[in-house]
């Protein structure tokens, strides 16, 4: 009985170790962005070198399992402005019925953007966010989660 209780104890400890090992996240795990993408916080960003209209820019992002960037925070906006250089980049499109900007995923744009113009496609420029005709060719920024 002494040996049986010892074996049961060892099996119990081994079970706990296995359970703990599978439940814990690896604190040393590293997440990477694909080549030619830049990481910021938990997302990866691709700044295109070529230009395209809004539709082809969106298609390009989707073909890379990403979306045109949706700016969620002021920090993210500052990061994008810092890395985009002097070029203007497509970011999102559409207006809701009350003329507020809407991201490609349907969520409403934060009100800290200074938007100008009457068009429905938007791009990031030196001053912030501006509107333009969707067929205008510009560079674009794609965003996806880090893996």
Tab-separated table of N, CA and C in Angstrom:
chain	number	residue	atom	x	y	z
A	1	UNK	N	0.816	-1.200	0.000
A	1	UNK	CA	0.000	0.000	0.000
A	1	UNK	C	0.855	1.257	0.000
A	2	UNK	N	2.014	1.177	0.636
A	2	UNK	CA	2.917	2.326	0.643
A	2	UNK	C	3.383	2.622	-0.782
A	3	UNK	N	3.718	1.554	-1.541
A	3	UNK	CA	4.163	1.742	-2.920
A	3	UNK	C	3.032	2.231	-3.818
A	4	UNK	N	1.833	1.719	-3.575
A	4	UNK	CA	0.681	2.137	-4.384
A	4	UNK	C	0.386	3.615	-4.167
A	5	UNK	N	0.408	4.068	-2.916
A	5	UNK	CA	0.152	5.487	-2.658
A	5	UNK	C	1.272	6.346	-3.233
A	6	UNK	N	2.492	5.832	-3.218
A	6	UNK	CA	3.622	6.561	-3.802
A	6	UNK	C	3.429	6.685	-5.315
A	7	UNK	N	3.038	5.576	-5.983
A	7	UNK	CA	2.790	5.610	-7.423
A	7	UNK	C	1.646	6.557	-7.759
A	8	UNK	N	0.584	6.512	-6.964
A	8	UNK	CA	-0.557	7.410	-7.194
A	8	UNK	C	-0.124	8.865	-7.062
A	9	UNK	N	0.707	9.144	-6.076
A	9	UNK	CA	1.207	10.500	-5.871
A	9	UNK	C	2.052	10.941	-7.067
A	10	UNK	N	2.923	10.066	-7.551
A	10	UNK	CA	3.779	10.392	-8.696
A	10	UNK	C	2.926	10.628	-9.943
A	11	UNK	N	1.936	9.774	-10.169
A	11	UNK	CA	1.049	9.948	-11.324
A	11	UNK	C	0.287	11.266	-11.208
A	12	UNK	N	-0.187	11.583	-10.001
A	12	UNK	CA	-0.907	12.837	-9.773
A	12	UNK	C	-0.010	14.040	-10.077
A	13	UNK	N	1.218	14.019	-9.596
A	13	UNK	CA	2.174	15.117	-9.840
A	13	UNK	C	2.476	15.222	-11.337
A	14	UNK	N	2.682	14.083	-11.988
A	14	UNK	CA	2.953	14.093	-13.432
A	14	UNK	C	1.770	14.691	-14.185
A	15	UNK	N	0.558	14.333	-13.799
A	15	UNK	CA	-0.640	14.887	-14.426
A	15	UNK	C	-0.681	16.405	-14.253
A	16	UNK	N	-0.386	16.886	-13.043
A	16	UNK	CA	-0.378	18.332	-12.799
A	16	UNK	C	0.669	19.028	-13.658
A	17	UNK	N	1.837	18.420	-13.787
A	17	UNK	CA	2.899	19.017	-14.590
A	17	UNK	C	2.483	19.111	-16.062
A	18	UNK	N	1.885	18.035	-16.563
A	18	UNK	CA	1.437	18.041	-17.954
A	18	UNK	C	0.333	19.070	-18.143
A	19	UNK	N	-0.618	19.100	-17.230
A	19	UNK	CA	-1.731	20.047	-17.311
A	19	UNK	C	-1.204	21.486	-17.258
A	20	UNK	N	-0.293	21.759	-16.346
A	20	UNK	CA	0.290	23.094	-16.212
A	20	UNK	C	1.055	23.463	-17.472
A	21	UNK	N	1.803	22.521	-18.021
A	21	UNK	CA	2.595	22.784	-19.215
A	21	UNK	C	1.709	23.144	-20.404
A	22	UNK	N	0.594	22.472	-20.559
A	22	UNK	CA	-0.260	22.737	-21.714
A	22	UNK	C	-1.114	23.991	-21.539
A	23	UNK	N	-1.385	24.395	-20.303
A	23	UNK	CA	-2.242	25.558	-20.069
A	23	UNK	C	-1.454	26.858	-20.121
A	24	UNK	N	-0.226	26.858	-19.607
A	24	UNK	CA	0.572	28.083	-19.549
A	24	UNK	C	0.980	28.520	-20.944
A	25	UNK	N	0.961	29.819	-21.155
A	25	UNK	CA	1.487	30.374	-22.388
A	25	UNK	C	2.983	30.540	-22.221
A	26	UNK	N	3.697	30.314	-23.276
A	26	UNK	CA	5.146	30.447	-23.224
A	26	UNK	C	5.507	31.928	-23.155
A	27	UNK	N	6.041	32.388	-21.999
A	27	UNK	CA	6.368	33.812	-21.888
A	27	UNK	C	7.507	34.221	-22.814
A	28	UNK	N	8.302	33.254	-23.268
A	28	UNK	CA	9.413	33.568	-24.153
A	28	UNK	C	9.045	33.480	-25.620
A	29	UNK	N	7.779	33.185	-25.913
A	29	UNK	CA	7.363	33.058	-27.311
A	29	UNK	C	7.536	34.391	-28.021
A	30	UNK	N	8.004	34.312	-29.242
A	30	UNK	CA	8.200	35.522	-30.023
A	30	UNK	C	7.257	35.497	-31.214
A	31	UNK	N	6.707	36.643	-31.512
A	31	UNK	CA	5.810	36.771	-32.642
A	31	UNK	C	6.490	37.650	-33.675
A	32	UNK	N	6.316	37.305	-34.932
A	32	UNK	CA	7.029	37.997	-35.986
A	32	UNK	C	6.084	38.507	-37.053
A	33	UNK	N	6.538	39.529	-37.739
A	33	UNK	CA	5.844	40.019	-38.917
A	33	UNK	C	6.531	39.426	-40.143
A	34	UNK	N	5.792	39.284	-41.243
A	34	UNK	CA	6.414	38.791	-42.478
A	34	UNK	C	7.498	39.757	-42.955
A	35	UNK	N	8.345	39.285	-43.855
A	35	UNK	CA	9.358	40.150	-44.458
A	35	UNK	C	8.683	41.366	-45.079
A	36	UNK	N	9.333	42.501	-44.975
A	36	UNK	CA	8.866	43.778	-45.520
A	36	UNK	C	7.659	44.364	-44.786
A	37	UNK	N	7.309	43.814	-43.635
A	37	UNK	CA	6.261	44.365	-42.781
A	37	UNK	C	6.927	44.919	-41.531
A	38	UNK	N	6.302	45.900	-40.897
A	38	UNK	CA	6.843	46.528	-39.685
A	38	UNK	C	5.891	46.259	-38.530
A	39	UNK	N	6.441	45.828	-37.396
A	39	UNK	CA	5.624	45.543	-36.228
A	39	UNK	C	5.447	46.757	-35.332
A	40	UNK	N	4.250	46.913	-34.809
A	40	UNK	CA	3.948	47.944	-33.814
A	40	UNK	C	2.861	47.388	-32.913
A	41	UNK	N	3.145	47.369	-31.607
A	41	UNK	CA	2.261	46.758	-30.626
A	41	UNK	C	2.004	45.318	-31.058
A	42	UNK	N	0.786	44.876	-31.250
A	42	UNK	CA	0.546	43.472	-31.615
A	42	UNK	C	0.113	43.319	-33.072
A	43	UNK	N	0.491	44.293	-33.911
A	43	UNK	CA	0.068	44.250	-35.308
A	43	UNK	C	1.255	44.438	-36.246
A	44	UNK	N	1.075	44.009	-37.480
A	44	UNK	CA	2.073	44.170	-38.533
A	44	UNK	C	1.509	45.103	-39.603
A	45	UNK	N	2.378	45.939	-40.151
A	45	UNK	CA	1.963	46.940	-41.134
A	45	UNK	C	2.824	46.823	-42.383
A	46	UNK	N	2.166	46.931	-43.524
A	46	UNK	CA	2.860	46.919	-44.808
A	46	UNK	C	2.626	48.262	-45.489
A	47	UNK	N	3.710	48.967	-45.795
A	47	UNK	CA	3.651	50.250	-46.484
A	47	UNK	C	4.041	49.990	-47.937
A	48	UNK	N	3.089	50.118	-48.845
A	48	UNK	CA	3.365	49.772	-50.246
A	48	UNK	C	4.346	50.756	-50.868
A	49	UNK	N	5.090	50.259	-51.841
A	49	UNK	CA	5.971	51.113	-52.635
A	49	UNK	C	5.260	51.525	-53.923
A	50	UNK	N	4.385	50.652	-54.414
A	50	UNK	CA	3.628	50.939	-55.630
A	50	UNK	C	2.337	51.678	-55.282
A	51	UNK	N	1.662	52.154	-56.299
A	51	UNK	CA	0.408	52.882	-56.106
A	51	UNK	C	-0.747	52.130	-56.756
A	52	UNK	N	-1.937	52.390	-56.261
A	52	UNK	CA	-3.141	51.805	-56.834
A	52	UNK	C	-4.345	52.584	-56.356
A	53	UNK	N	-5.488	52.362	-57.025
A	53	UNK	CA	-6.707	53.003	-56.547
A	53	UNK	C	-7.166	52.282	-55.278
A	54	UNK	N	-8.260	52.777	-54.684
A	54	UNK	CA	-8.688	52.205	-53.403
A	54	UNK	C	-9.043	50.734	-53.540
A	55	UNK	N	-9.750	50.358	-54.613
A	55	UNK	CA	-10.163	48.966	-54.787
A	55	UNK	C	-8.974	48.029	-54.946
A	56	UNK	N	-8.001	48.398	-55.770
A	56	UNK	CA	-6.842	47.518	-55.955
A	56	UNK	C	-5.989	47.475	-54.687
A	57	UNK	N	-5.950	48.569	-53.947
A	57	UNK	CA	-5.216	48.587	-52.672
A	57	UNK	C	-5.867	47.638	-51.675
A	58	UNK	N	-7.191	47.687	-51.610
A	58	UNK	CA	-7.925	46.783	-50.722
A	58	UNK	C	-7.686	45.334	-51.124
A	59	UNK	N	-7.755	45.046	-52.422
A	59	UNK	CA	-7.535	43.688	-52.922
A	59	UNK	C	-6.130	43.207	-52.559
A	60	UNK	N	-5.134	44.090	-52.715
A	60	UNK	CA	-3.762	43.716	-52.384
A	60	UNK	C	-3.644	43.334	-50.919
A	61	UNK	N	-4.251	44.119	-50.036
A	61	UNK	CA	-4.204	43.789	-48.603
A	61	UNK	C	-4.894	42.454	-48.334
A	62	UNK	N	-6.079	42.259	-48.903
A	62	UNK	CA	-6.813	41.012	-48.688
A	62	UNK	C	-6.024	39.811	-49.180
A	63	UNK	N	-5.278	39.972	-50.282
A	63	UNK	CA	-4.486	38.861	-50.815
A	63	UNK	C	-3.333	38.488	-49.887
A	64	UNK	N	-3.017	39.366	-48.945
A	64	UNK	CA	-1.970	39.094	-47.955
A	64	UNK	C	-2.573	38.817	-46.572
A	65	UNK	N	-3.844	38.417	-46.554
A	65	UNK	CA	-4.568	38.141	-45.301
A	65	UNK	C	-4.547	39.334	-44.357
A	66	UNK	N	-4.737	40.516	-44.926
A	66	UNK	CA	-4.725	41.762	-44.155
A	66	UNK	C	-5.864	42.652	-44.658
A	67	UNK	N	-6.002	43.806	-44.033
A	67	UNK	CA	-6.977	44.816	-44.444
A	67	UNK	C	-6.264	46.145	-44.592
A	68	UNK	N	-6.876	47.057	-45.340
A	68	UNK	CA	-6.378	48.429	-45.286
A	68	UNK	C	-6.406	48.846	-43.825
A	69	UNK	N	-5.412	49.602	-43.420
A	69	UNK	CA	-5.264	49.924	-42.001
A	69	UNK	C	-6.488	50.658	-41.465
A	70	UNK	N	-6.863	50.308	-40.242
A	70	UNK	CA	-7.899	51.002	-39.482
A	70	UNK	C	-7.194	51.567	-38.254
A	71	UNK	N	-7.212	52.846	-38.080
A	71	UNK	CA	-6.449	53.488	-37.010
A	71	UNK	C	-7.302	53.544	-35.755
A	72	UNK	N	-6.871	52.818	-34.724
A	72	UNK	CA	-7.651	52.700	-33.491
A	72	UNK	C	-7.253	53.685	-32.405
A	73	UNK	N	-5.996	54.115	-32.406
A	73	UNK	CA	-5.515	54.983	-31.325
A	73	UNK	C	-4.669	56.117	-31.899
A	74	UNK	N	-4.475	57.136	-31.100
A	74	UNK	CA	-3.597	58.237	-31.507
A	74	UNK	C	-2.168	57.739	-31.648
A	75	UNK	N	-1.758	56.808	-30.791
A	75	UNK	CA	-0.405	56.247	-30.877
A	75	UNK	C	-0.207	55.530	-32.214
A	76	UNK	N	-1.224	54.802	-32.629
A	76	UNK	CA	-1.132	54.103	-33.912
A	76	UNK	C	-1.062	55.109	-35.059
A	77	UNK	N	-1.865	56.172	-34.985
A	77	UNK	CA	-1.825	57.218	-36.017
A	77	UNK	C	-0.436	57.845	-36.081
A	78	UNK	N	0.156	58.144	-34.921
A	78	UNK	CA	1.494	58.738	-34.888
A	78	UNK	C	2.535	57.787	-35.479
A	79	UNK	N	2.424	56.497	-35.162
A	79	UNK	CA	3.326	55.491	-35.728
A	79	UNK	C	3.220	55.482	-37.257
A	80	UNK	N	2.006	55.464	-37.768
A	80	UNK	CA	1.803	55.414	-39.215
A	80	UNK	C	2.344	56.660	-39.897
A	81	UNK	N	2.109	57.813	-39.312
A	81	UNK	CA	2.614	59.056	-39.900
A	81	UNK	C	4.138	59.078	-39.903
A	82	UNK	N	4.741	58.495	-38.877
A	82	UNK	CA	6.201	58.459	-38.776
A	82	UNK	C	6.806	57.570	-39.869
A	83	UNK	N	6.174	56.453	-40.190
A	83	UNK	CA	6.741	55.495	-41.136
A	83	UNK	C	6.297	55.687	-42.580
A	84	UNK	N	5.271	56.456	-42.820
A	84	UNK	CA	4.769	56.570	-44.186
A	84	UNK	C	5.612	57.500	-45.052
A	85	UNK	N	6.518	58.244	-44.477
A	85	UNK	CA	7.358	59.216	-45.182
A	85	UNK	C	6.488	60.305	-45.798
A	86	UNK	N	6.882	60.816	-46.949
A	86	UNK	CA	6.168	61.959	-47.526
A	86	UNK	C	4.967	61.549	-48.366
A	87	UNK	N	4.854	60.280	-48.704
A	87	UNK	CA	3.761	59.833	-49.578
A	87	UNK	C	2.434	59.757	-48.836
A	88	UNK	N	1.352	59.954	-49.587
A	88	UNK	CA	0.010	59.752	-49.048
A	88	UNK	C	-0.356	58.283	-49.228
A	89	UNK	N	-1.075	57.705	-48.265
A	89	UNK	CA	-1.434	56.287	-48.309
A	89	UNK	C	-2.927	56.104	-48.055
A	90	UNK	N	-3.571	55.243	-48.875
A	90	UNK	CA	-4.963	54.876	-48.633
A	90	UNK	C	-5.087	54.193	-47.290
A	91	UNK	N	-6.179	54.496	-46.565
A	91	UNK	CA	-6.419	53.793	-45.312
A	91	UNK	C	-7.811	53.185	-45.238
A	92	UNK	N	-8.874	53.894	-45.485
A	92	UNK	CA	-10.207	53.290	-45.401
A	92	UNK	C	-11.175	54.045	-46.286
A	93	UNK	N	-12.407	53.574	-46.317
A	93	UNK	CA	-13.389	54.163	-47.226
A	93	UNK	C	-14.780	54.107	-46.614
A	94	UNK	N	-15.659	54.884	-47.172
A	94	UNK	CA	-17.096	54.901	-46.915
A	94	UNK	C	-17.496	55.957	-45.902
A	95	UNK	N	-18.714	56.373	-46.033
A	95	UNK	CA	-19.324	57.298	-45.085
A	95	UNK	C	-20.640	56.686	-44.644
A	96	UNK	N	-20.977	56.876	-43.386
A	96	UNK	CA	-22.290	56.451	-42.921
A	96	UNK	C	-23.300	57.504	-43.350
A	97	UNK	N	-24.570	57.262	-43.118
A	97	UNK	CA	-25.609	58.205	-43.543
A	97	UNK	C	-25.462	59.571	-42.889
A	98	UNK	N	-24.905	59.609	-41.680
A	98	UNK	CA	-24.739	60.903	-41.010
A	98	UNK	C	-23.378	61.526	-41.317
A	99	UNK	N	-22.705	61.024	-42.368
A	99	UNK	CA	-21.436	61.568	-42.856
A	99	UNK	C	-20.264	61.381	-41.894
A	100	UNK	N	-20.322	60.378	-41.037
A	100	UNK	CA	-19.152	60.071	-40.214
A	100	UNK	C	-18.363	58.978	-40.905
A	101	UNK	N	-17.055	59.014	-40.779
A	101	UNK	CA	-16.219	58.008	-41.420
A	101	UNK	C	-16.453	56.624	-40.843
A	102	UNK	N	-16.269	55.627	-41.691
A	102	UNK	CA	-16.473	54.248	-41.269
A	102	UNK	C	-15.322	53.403	-41.804
A	103	UNK	N	-14.739	52.562	-40.944
A	103	UNK	CA	-13.663	51.672	-41.366
A	103	UNK	C	-14.211	50.588	-42.274
A	104	UNK	N	-13.299	49.874	-42.964
A	104	UNK	CA	-13.728	48.807	-43.865
A	104	UNK	C	-14.457	47.692	-43.124
A	105	UNK	N	-14.238	47.537	-41.813
A	105	UNK	CA	-14.934	46.491	-41.046
A	105	UNK	C	-16.272	46.972	-40.494
A	106	UNK	N	-16.664	48.216	-40.793
A	106	UNK	CA	-17.962	48.715	-40.370
A	106	UNK	C	-17.945	49.554	-39.109
A	107	UNK	N	-16.855	49.551	-38.351
A	107	UNK	CA	-16.824	50.349	-37.122
A	107	UNK	C	-16.636	51.831	-37.463
A	108	UNK	N	-17.104	52.687	-36.570
A	108	UNK	CA	-17.066	54.136	-36.792
A	108	UNK	C	-15.685	54.677	-36.432
A	109	UNK	N	-15.214	55.630	-37.222
A	109	UNK	CA	-13.904	56.249	-37.023
A	109	UNK	C	-13.931	57.147	-35.793
A	110	UNK	N	-12.841	57.146	-35.038
A	110	UNK	CA	-12.725	58.034	-33.877
A	110	UNK	C	-12.806	59.487	-34.328
A	111	UNK	N	-13.283	60.356	-33.457
A	111	UNK	CA	-13.501	61.752	-33.841
A	111	UNK	C	-12.258	62.622	-33.705
A	112	UNK	N	-11.065	62.042	-33.463
A	112	UNK	CA	-9.874	62.872	-33.338
A	112	UNK	C	-9.178	63.095	-34.667
A	113	UNK	N	-9.834	62.710	-35.780
A	113	UNK	CA	-9.283	62.991	-37.099
A	113	UNK	C	-9.786	64.336	-37.580
A	114	UNK	N	-8.915	65.075	-38.252
A	114	UNK	CA	-9.329	66.307	-38.908
A	114	UNK	C	-9.521	65.960	-40.382
A	115	UNK	N	-10.767	65.678	-40.787
A	115	UNK	CA	-11.040	65.236	-42.148
A	115	UNK	C	-11.548	66.399	-42.979
A	116	UNK	N	-11.072	66.459	-44.219
A	116	UNK	CA	-11.495	67.522	-45.125
A	116	UNK	C	-12.022	66.909	-46.417
A	117	UNK	N	-12.818	67.662	-47.154
A	117	UNK	CA	-13.296	67.202	-48.456
A	117	UNK	C	-14.627	66.487	-48.379
A	118	UNK	N	-15.184	66.155	-49.566
A	118	UNK	CA	-16.505	65.533	-49.646
A	118	UNK	C	-16.485	64.123	-50.217
A	119	UNK	N	-15.339	63.541	-50.464
A	119	UNK	CA	-15.251	62.223	-51.087
A	119	UNK	C	-15.457	61.123	-50.054
A	120	UNK	N	-15.507	59.866	-50.526
A	120	UNK	CA	-15.773	58.766	-49.602
A	120	UNK	C	-14.570	57.865	-49.343
A	121	UNK	N	-13.451	58.104	-49.992
A	121	UNK	CA	-12.241	57.331	-49.714
A	121	UNK	C	-11.251	58.230	-48.984
A	122	UNK	N	-10.525	57.641	-48.055
A	122	UNK	CA	-9.665	58.431	-47.185
A	122	UNK	C	-8.219	57.975	-47.279
A	123	UNK	N	-7.319	58.915	-47.068
A	123	UNK	CA	-5.898	58.590	-47.065
A	123	UNK	C	-5.215	59.366	-45.946
A	124	UNK	N	-4.058	58.883	-45.566
A	124	UNK	CA	-3.260	59.516	-44.522
A	124	UNK	C	-2.226	60.394	-45.198
A	125	UNK	N	-2.210	61.685	-44.844
A	125	UNK	CA	-1.207	62.595	-45.394
A	125	UNK	C	-0.464	63.273	-44.246
A	126	UNK	N	0.342	64.265	-44.557
A	126	UNK	CA	1.146	64.933	-43.528
A	126	UNK	C	0.292	65.625	-42.471
A	127	UNK	N	-0.888	66.090	-42.851
A	127	UNK	CA	-1.755	66.819	-41.928
A	127	UNK	C	-2.693	65.925	-41.137
A	128	UNK	N	-2.794	64.674	-41.505
A	128	UNK	CA	-3.723	63.758	-40.849
A	128	UNK	C	-4.453	62.930	-41.875
A	129	UNK	N	-5.778	63.028	-41.872
A	129	UNK	CA	-6.608	62.242	-42.778
A	129	UNK	C	-7.333	63.178	-43.728
A	130	UNK	N	-7.355	62.812	-45.007
A	130	UNK	CA	-8.059	63.605	-46.017
A	130	UNK	C	-8.877	62.665	-46.897
A	131	UNK	N	-9.841	63.236	-47.615
A	131	UNK	CA	-10.698	62.465	-48.516
A	131	UNK	C	-10.249	62.691	-49.951
A	132	UNK	N	-10.491	61.679	-50.786
A	132	UNK	CA	-10.134	61.798	-52.199
A	132	UNK	C	-11.043	60.911	-53.027
A	133	UNK	N	-11.012	61.118	-54.328
A	133	UNK	CA	-11.748	60.246	-55.232
A	133	UNK	C	-11.123	58.851	-55.166
A	134	UNK	N	-11.970	57.852	-55.106
A	134	UNK	CA	-11.506	56.476	-54.891
A	134	UNK	C	-10.669	55.939	-56.041
A	135	UNK	N	-10.802	56.523	-57.232
A	135	UNK	CA	-10.028	56.035	-58.372
A	135	UNK	C	-8.635	56.664	-58.448
A	136	UNK	N	-8.345	57.642	-57.582
A	136	UNK	CA	-7.019	58.240	-57.538
A	136	UNK	C	-6.011	57.187	-57.093
A	137	UNK	N	-4.834	57.176	-57.705
A	137	UNK	CA	-3.819	56.194	-57.325
A	137	UNK	C	-2.923	56.757	-56.229
A	138	UNK	N	-2.773	55.966	-55.184
A	138	UNK	CA	-1.931	56.305	-54.039
A	138	UNK	C	-1.292	55.030	-53.525
A	139	UNK	N	-0.298	55.196	-52.678
A	139	UNK	CA	0.245	54.050	-51.952
A	139	UNK	C	-0.781	53.645	-50.899
A	140	UNK	N	-0.574	52.520	-50.249
A	140	UNK	CA	-1.526	52.065	-49.236
A	140	UNK	C	-0.803	51.428	-48.063
A	141	UNK	N	-1.537	51.249	-46.963
A	141	UNK	CA	-1.013	50.602	-45.756
A	141	UNK	C	-1.947	49.455	-45.398
A	142	UNK	N	-1.374	48.253	-45.294
A	142	UNK	CA	-2.130	47.074	-44.850
A	142	UNK	C	-1.804	46.806	-43.384
A	143	UNK	N	-2.747	46.176	-42.686
A	143	UNK	CA	-2.536	45.830	-41.274
A	143	UNK	C	-3.091	44.439	-41.002
A	144	UNK	N	-2.339	43.681	-40.200
A	144	UNK	CA	-2.827	42.386	-39.720
A	144	UNK	C	-2.192	42.084	-38.376
A	145	UNK	N	-2.746	41.113	-37.676
A	145	UNK	CA	-2.226	40.722	-36.363
A	145	UNK	C	-0.900	40.001	-36.507
A	146	UNK	N	-0.034	40.185	-35.519
A	146	UNK	CA	1.246	39.488	-35.485
A	146	UNK	C	1.037	38.004	-35.253
A	147	UNK	N	1.880	37.172	-35.854
A	147	UNK	CA	1.818	35.719	-35.645
A	147	UNK	C	3.139	35.216	-35.127
